[in-house]
mmCIF file of C-alpha atoms in Angstrom:
data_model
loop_
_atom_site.group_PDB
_atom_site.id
_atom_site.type_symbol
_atom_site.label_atom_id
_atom_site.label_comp_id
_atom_site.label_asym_id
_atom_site.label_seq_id
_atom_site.Cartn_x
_atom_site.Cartn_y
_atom_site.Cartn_z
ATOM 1 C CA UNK E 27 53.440 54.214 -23.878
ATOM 2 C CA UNK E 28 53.643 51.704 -26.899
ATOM 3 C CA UNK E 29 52.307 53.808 -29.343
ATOM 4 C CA UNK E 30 54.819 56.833 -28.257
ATOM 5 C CA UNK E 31 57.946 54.246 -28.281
ATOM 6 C CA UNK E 32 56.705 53.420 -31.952
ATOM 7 C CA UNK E 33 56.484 57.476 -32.817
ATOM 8 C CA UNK E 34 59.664 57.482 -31.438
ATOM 9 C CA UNK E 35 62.219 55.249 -32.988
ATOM 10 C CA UNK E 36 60.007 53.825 -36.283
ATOM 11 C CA UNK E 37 62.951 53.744 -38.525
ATOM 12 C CA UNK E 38 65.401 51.990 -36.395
ATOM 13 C CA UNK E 39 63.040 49.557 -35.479
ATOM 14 C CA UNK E 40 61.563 48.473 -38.743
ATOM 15 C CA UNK E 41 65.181 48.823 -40.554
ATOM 16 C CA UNK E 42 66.848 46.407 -37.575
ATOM 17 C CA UNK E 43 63.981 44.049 -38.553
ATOM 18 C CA UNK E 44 64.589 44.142 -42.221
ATOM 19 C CA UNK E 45 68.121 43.754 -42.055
ATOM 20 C CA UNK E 46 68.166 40.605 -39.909
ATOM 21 C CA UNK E 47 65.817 38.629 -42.223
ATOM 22 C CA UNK E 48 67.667 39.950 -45.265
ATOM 23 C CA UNK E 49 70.754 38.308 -46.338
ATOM 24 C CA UNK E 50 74.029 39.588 -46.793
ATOM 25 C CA UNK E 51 74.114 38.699 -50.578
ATOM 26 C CA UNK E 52 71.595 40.161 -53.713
ATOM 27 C CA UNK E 53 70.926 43.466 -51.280
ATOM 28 C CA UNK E 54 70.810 46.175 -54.229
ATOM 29 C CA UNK E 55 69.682 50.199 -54.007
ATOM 30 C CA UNK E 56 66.036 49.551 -55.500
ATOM 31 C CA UNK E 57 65.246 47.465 -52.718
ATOM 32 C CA UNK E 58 66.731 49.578 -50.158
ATOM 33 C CA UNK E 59 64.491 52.769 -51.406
ATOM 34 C CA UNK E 60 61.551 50.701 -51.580
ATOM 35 C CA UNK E 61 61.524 49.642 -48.097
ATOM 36 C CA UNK E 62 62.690 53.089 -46.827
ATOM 37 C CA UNK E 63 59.490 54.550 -48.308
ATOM 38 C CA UNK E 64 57.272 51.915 -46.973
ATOM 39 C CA UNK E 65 59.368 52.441 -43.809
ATOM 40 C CA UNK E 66 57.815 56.173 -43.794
ATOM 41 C CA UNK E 67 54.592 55.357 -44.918
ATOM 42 C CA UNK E 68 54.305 53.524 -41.807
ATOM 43 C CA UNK E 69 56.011 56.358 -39.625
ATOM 44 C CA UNK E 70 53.015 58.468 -40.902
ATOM 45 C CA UNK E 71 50.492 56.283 -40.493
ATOM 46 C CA UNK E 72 51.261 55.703 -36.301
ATOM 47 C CA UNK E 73 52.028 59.484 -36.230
ATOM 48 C CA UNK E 74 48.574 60.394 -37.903
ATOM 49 C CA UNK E 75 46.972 57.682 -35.278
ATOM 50 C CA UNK E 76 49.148 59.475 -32.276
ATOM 51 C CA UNK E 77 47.600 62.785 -32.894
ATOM 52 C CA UNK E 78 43.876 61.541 -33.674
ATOM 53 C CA UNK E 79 44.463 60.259 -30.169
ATOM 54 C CA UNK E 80 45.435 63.656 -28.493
ATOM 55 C CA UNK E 81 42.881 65.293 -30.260
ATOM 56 C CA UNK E 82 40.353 62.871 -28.785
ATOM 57 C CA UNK E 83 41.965 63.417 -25.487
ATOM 58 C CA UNK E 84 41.715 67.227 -25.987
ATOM 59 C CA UNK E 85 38.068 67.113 -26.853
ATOM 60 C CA UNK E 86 36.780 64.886 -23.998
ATOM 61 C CA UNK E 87 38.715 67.183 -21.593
ATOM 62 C CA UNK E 88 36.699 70.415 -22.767
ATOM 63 C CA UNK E 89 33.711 68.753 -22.714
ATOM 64 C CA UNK E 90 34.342 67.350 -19.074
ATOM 65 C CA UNK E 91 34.511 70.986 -18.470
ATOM 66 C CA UNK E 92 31.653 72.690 -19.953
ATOM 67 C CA UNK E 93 29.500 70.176 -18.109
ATOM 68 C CA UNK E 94 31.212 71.329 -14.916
ATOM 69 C CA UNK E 95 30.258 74.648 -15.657
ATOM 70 C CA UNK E 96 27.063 74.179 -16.831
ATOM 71 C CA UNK E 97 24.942 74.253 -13.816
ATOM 72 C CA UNK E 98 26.505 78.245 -12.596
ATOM 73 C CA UNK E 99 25.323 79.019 -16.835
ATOM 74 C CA UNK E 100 21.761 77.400 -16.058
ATOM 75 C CA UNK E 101 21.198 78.947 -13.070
ATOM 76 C CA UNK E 102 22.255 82.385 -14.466
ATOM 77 C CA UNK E 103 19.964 81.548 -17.399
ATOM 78 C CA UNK E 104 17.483 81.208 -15.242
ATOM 79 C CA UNK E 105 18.230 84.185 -13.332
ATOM 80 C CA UNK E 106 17.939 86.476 -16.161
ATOM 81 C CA UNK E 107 14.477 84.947 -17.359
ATOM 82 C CA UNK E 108 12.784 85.371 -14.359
ATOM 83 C CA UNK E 109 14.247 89.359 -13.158
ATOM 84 C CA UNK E 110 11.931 90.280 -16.649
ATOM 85 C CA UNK E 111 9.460 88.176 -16.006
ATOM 86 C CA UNK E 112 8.777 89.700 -12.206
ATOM 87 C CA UNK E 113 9.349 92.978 -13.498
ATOM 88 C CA UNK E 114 6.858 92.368 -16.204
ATOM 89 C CA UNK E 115 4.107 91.162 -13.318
ATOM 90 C CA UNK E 116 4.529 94.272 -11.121
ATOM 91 C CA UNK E 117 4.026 96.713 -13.857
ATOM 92 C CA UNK E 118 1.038 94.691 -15.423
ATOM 93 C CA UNK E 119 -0.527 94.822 -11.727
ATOM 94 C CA UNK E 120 0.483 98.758 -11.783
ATOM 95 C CA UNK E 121 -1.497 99.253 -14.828
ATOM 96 C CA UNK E 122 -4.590 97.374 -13.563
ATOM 97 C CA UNK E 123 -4.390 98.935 -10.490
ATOM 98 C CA UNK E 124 -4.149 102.579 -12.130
ATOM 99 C CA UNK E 125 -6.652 101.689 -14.478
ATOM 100 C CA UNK E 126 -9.214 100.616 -11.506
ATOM 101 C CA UNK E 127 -8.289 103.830 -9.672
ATOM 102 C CA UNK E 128 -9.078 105.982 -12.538
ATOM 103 C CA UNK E 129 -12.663 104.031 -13.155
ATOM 104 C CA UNK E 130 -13.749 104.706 -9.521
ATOM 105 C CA UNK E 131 -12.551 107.848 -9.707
ATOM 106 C CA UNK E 132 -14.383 108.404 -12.892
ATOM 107 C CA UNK E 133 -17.798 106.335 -11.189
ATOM 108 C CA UNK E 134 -17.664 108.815 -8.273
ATOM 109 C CA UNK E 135 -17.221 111.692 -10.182
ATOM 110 C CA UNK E 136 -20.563 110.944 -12.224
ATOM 111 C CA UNK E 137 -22.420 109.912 -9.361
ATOM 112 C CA UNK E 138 -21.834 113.029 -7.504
ATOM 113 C CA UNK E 139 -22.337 114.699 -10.174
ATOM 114 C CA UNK E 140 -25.673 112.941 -11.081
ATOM 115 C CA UNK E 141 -26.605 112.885 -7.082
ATOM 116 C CA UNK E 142 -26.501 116.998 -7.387
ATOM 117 C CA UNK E 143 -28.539 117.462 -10.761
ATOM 118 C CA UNK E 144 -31.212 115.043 -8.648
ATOM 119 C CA UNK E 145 -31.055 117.588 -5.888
ATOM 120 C CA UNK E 146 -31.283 120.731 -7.934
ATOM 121 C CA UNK E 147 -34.447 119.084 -10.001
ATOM 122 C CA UNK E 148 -35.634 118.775 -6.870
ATOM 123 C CA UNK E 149 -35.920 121.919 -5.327
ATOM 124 C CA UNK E 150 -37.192 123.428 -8.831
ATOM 125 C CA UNK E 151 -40.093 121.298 -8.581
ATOM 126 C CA UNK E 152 -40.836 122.091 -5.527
ATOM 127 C CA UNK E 153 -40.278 126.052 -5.369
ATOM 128 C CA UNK E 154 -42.143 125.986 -8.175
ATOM 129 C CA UNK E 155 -45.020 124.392 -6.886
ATOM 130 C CA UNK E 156 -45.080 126.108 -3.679
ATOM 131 C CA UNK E 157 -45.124 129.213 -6.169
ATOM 132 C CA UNK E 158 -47.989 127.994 -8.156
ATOM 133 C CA UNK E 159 -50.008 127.399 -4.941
ATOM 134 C CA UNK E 160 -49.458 130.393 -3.396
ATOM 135 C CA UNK E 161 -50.356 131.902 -7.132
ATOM 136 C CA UNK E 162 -53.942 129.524 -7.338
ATOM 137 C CA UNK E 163 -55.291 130.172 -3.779
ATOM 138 C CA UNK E 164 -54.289 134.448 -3.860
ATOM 139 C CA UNK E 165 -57.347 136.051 -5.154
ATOM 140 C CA UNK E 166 -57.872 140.169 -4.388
ATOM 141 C CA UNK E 167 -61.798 140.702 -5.604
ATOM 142 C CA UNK E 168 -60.355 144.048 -6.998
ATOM 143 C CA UNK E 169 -57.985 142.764 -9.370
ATOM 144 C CA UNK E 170 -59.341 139.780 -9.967
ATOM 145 C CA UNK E 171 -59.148 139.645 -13.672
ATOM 146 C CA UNK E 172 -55.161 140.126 -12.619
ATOM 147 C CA UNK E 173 -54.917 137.677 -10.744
ATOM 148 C CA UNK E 174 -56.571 135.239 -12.690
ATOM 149 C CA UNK E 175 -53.973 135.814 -15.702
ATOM 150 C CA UNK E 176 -51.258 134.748 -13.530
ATOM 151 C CA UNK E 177 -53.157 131.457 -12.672
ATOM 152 C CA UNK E 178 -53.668 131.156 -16.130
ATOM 153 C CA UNK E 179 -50.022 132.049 -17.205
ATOM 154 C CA UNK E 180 -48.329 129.392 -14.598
ATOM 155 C CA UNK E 181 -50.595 126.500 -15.839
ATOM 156 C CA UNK E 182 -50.352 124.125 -19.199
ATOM 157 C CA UNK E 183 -51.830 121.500 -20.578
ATOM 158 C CA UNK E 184 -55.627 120.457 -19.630
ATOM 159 C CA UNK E 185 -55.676 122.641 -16.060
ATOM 160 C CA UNK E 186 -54.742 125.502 -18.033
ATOM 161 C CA UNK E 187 -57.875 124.827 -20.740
ATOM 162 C CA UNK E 188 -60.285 124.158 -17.710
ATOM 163 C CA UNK E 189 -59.466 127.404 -15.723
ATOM 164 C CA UNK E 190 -59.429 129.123 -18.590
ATOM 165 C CA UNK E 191 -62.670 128.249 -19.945
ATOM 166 C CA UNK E 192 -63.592 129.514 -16.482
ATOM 167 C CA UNK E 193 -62.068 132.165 -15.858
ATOM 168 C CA UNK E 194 -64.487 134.550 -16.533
ATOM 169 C CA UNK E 195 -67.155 133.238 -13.497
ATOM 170 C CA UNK E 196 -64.092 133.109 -11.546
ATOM 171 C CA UNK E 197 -63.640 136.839 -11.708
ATOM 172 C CA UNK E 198 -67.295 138.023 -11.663
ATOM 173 C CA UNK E 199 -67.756 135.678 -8.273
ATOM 174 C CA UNK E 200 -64.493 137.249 -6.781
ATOM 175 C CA UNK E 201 -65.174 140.497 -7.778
ATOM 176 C CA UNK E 202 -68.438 140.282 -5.937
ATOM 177 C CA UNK E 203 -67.653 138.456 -2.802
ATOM 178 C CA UNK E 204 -64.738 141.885 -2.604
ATOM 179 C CA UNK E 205 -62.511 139.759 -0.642
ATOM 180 C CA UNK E 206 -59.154 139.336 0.103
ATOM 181 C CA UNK E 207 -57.915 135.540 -0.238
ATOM 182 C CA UNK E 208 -54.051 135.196 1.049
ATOM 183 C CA UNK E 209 -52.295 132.067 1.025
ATOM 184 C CA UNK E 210 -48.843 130.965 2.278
ATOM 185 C CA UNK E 211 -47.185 127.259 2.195
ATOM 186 C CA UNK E 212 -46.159 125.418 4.928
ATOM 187 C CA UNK E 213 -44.359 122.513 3.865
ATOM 188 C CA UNK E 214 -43.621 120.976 0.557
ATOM 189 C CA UNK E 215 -42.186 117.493 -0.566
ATOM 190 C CA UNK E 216 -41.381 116.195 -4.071
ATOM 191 C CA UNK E 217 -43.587 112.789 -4.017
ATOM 192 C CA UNK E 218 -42.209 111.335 -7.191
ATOM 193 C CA UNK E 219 -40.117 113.254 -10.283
ATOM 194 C CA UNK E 220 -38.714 112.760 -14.012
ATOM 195 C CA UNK E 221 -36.417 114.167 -16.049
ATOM 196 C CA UNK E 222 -39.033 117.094 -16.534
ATOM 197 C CA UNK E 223 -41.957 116.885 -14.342
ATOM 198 C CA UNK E 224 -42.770 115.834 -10.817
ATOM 199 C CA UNK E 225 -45.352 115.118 -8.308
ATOM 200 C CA UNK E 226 -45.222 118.076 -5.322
ATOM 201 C CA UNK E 227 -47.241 117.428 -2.633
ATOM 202 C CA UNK E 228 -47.736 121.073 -0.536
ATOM 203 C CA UNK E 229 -49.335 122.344 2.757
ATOM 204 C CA UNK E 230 -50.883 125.491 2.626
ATOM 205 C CA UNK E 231 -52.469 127.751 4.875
ATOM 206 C CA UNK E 232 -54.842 130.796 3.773
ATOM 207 C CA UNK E 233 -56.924 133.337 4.923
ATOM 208 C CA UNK E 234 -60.073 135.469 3.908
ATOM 209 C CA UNK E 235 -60.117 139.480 4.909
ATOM 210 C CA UNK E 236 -63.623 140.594 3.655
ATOM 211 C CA UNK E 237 -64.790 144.518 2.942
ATOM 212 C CA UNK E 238 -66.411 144.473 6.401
ATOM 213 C CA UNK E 239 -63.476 143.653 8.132
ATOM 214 C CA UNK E 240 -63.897 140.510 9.690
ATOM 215 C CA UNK E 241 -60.936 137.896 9.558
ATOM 216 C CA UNK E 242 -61.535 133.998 9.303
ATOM 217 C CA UNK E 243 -59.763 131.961 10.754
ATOM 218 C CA UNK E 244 -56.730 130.339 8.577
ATOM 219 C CA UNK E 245 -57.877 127.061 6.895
ATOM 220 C CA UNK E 246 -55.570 124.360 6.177
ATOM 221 C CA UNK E 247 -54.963 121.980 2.698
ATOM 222 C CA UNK E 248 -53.227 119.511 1.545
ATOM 223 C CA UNK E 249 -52.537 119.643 -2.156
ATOM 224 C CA UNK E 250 -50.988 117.263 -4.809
ATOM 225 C CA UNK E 251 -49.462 119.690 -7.685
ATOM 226 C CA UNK E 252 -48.443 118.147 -10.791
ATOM 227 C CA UNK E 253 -45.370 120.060 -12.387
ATOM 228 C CA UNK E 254 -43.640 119.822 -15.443
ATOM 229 C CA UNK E 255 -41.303 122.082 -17.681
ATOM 230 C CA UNK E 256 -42.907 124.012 -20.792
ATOM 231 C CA UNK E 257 -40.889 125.984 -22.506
ATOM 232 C CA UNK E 258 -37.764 127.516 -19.887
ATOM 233 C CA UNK E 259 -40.324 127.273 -17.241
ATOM 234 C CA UNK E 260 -42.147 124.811 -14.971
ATOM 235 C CA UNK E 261 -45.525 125.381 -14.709
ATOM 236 C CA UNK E 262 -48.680 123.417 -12.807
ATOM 237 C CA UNK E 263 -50.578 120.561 -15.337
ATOM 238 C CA UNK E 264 -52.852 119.571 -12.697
ATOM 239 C CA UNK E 265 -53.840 120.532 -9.171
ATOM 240 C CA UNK E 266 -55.510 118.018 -6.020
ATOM 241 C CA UNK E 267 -56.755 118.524 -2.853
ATOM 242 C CA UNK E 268 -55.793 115.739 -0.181
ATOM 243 C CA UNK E 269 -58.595 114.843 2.488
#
């Protein structure tokens, strides 16, 4: 209230003042000016102090404000920070989870795939075991020399030298005993197998029809073929009977 009553009425004030100390006589228009301005000056002077004051005023009433505000701009802050965080979460867990679906996928894929290779190696081996059984223990007396060449032809490696190097008391003794020698396979089971060979082990059965026409009785054996592939085909390495 002062400092607006000064703002007010500074002239009148200081000039009243002035006048009363001043006497009536010697009062000439030099001094008069020279107090008016100094007058002024000190009208400015309050007047520049009166609105330093409202400005203050102004200022701590905005900032009285903002800080009532803010806690709603925090919060909204926060708000928006954490929608893209959460939205960044759920699609890093969609990738992992796509990328885990797409590896199992992919593992059971290749083991099925890898699980039916197996079983076709498998049954190779063994049909062609069975085959080269049936082949080694089938022996007409007249067409011996025939059937020999087959033996020879489905075998490799050091069973193939050995029946080889014998194959030509094979014949004579077949051709002699002019019998008939049929065999036929009863079971078979892949024992152990590679990439390219296997252990077979095969049950055969087989019969002798001589030129007199009497018929043994079937004998039974138990056989452990060795297989392996030569070439496109899978032929017999080496040959055991089982007790």
């Amino acid at each position: 209230m002062s400092v607006m009553h000064a703002v007010e009425h500074p002239s009148a004030t200081l000039e009243g003042d002035r006048l009363d100390e001043m006497p009536d006589e010697g009062i000439d228009a030099q001094d008069l000016a020279d107090r008016a301005d100094a007058e002024a000056t000190a009208a400015e002077e309050v007047a520049a102090a009166a609105r330093a004051r409202a400005r203050e005023l102004r200022g701590s009433a905005a900032t009285d404000q903002e800080a009532q505000s803010e806690p709603d701009g925090a919060v909204t802050s926060t708000r928006r920070w954490r929608r893209p965080r959460l939205a960044t979460v759920l699609a890093s867990i969609a990738v992992v989870a796509t990328c885990a679906l797409v590896a199992a996928s992919g593992y059971l894929l290749w083991h099925h795939q890898r699980v039916g290779e197996e079983q076709q190696r498998r049954a190779e081996f063994a049909a062609a075991a069975r085959q080269a059984v049936v082949t080694l223990m089938s022996i007409d007396g007249s067409k011996a020399q025939e059937d020999v060449q087959r033996i020879i032809d489905s075998s490799t490696g050091q069973f193939r030298d050995d029946f080889q190097n014998s194959a030509k008391e094979f014949v004579d003794v077949a051709k002699e005993s002019k019998s008939v020698t049929t065999a036929s396979v009863k079971a078979s089971a892949v024992e152990s197998m590679s990439e390219d060979s296997a252990v077979v082990l095969v049950t055969a059965a087989t019969t002798i029809n001589n030129t007199a026409g009497a018929n043994q009785q079937p004998r039974t054996w138990r056989l452990s073929v060795d297989v392996v592939r030569d070439g496109g085909q899978i032929k017999m390495s080496k040959v055991d009977f089982v007790p």
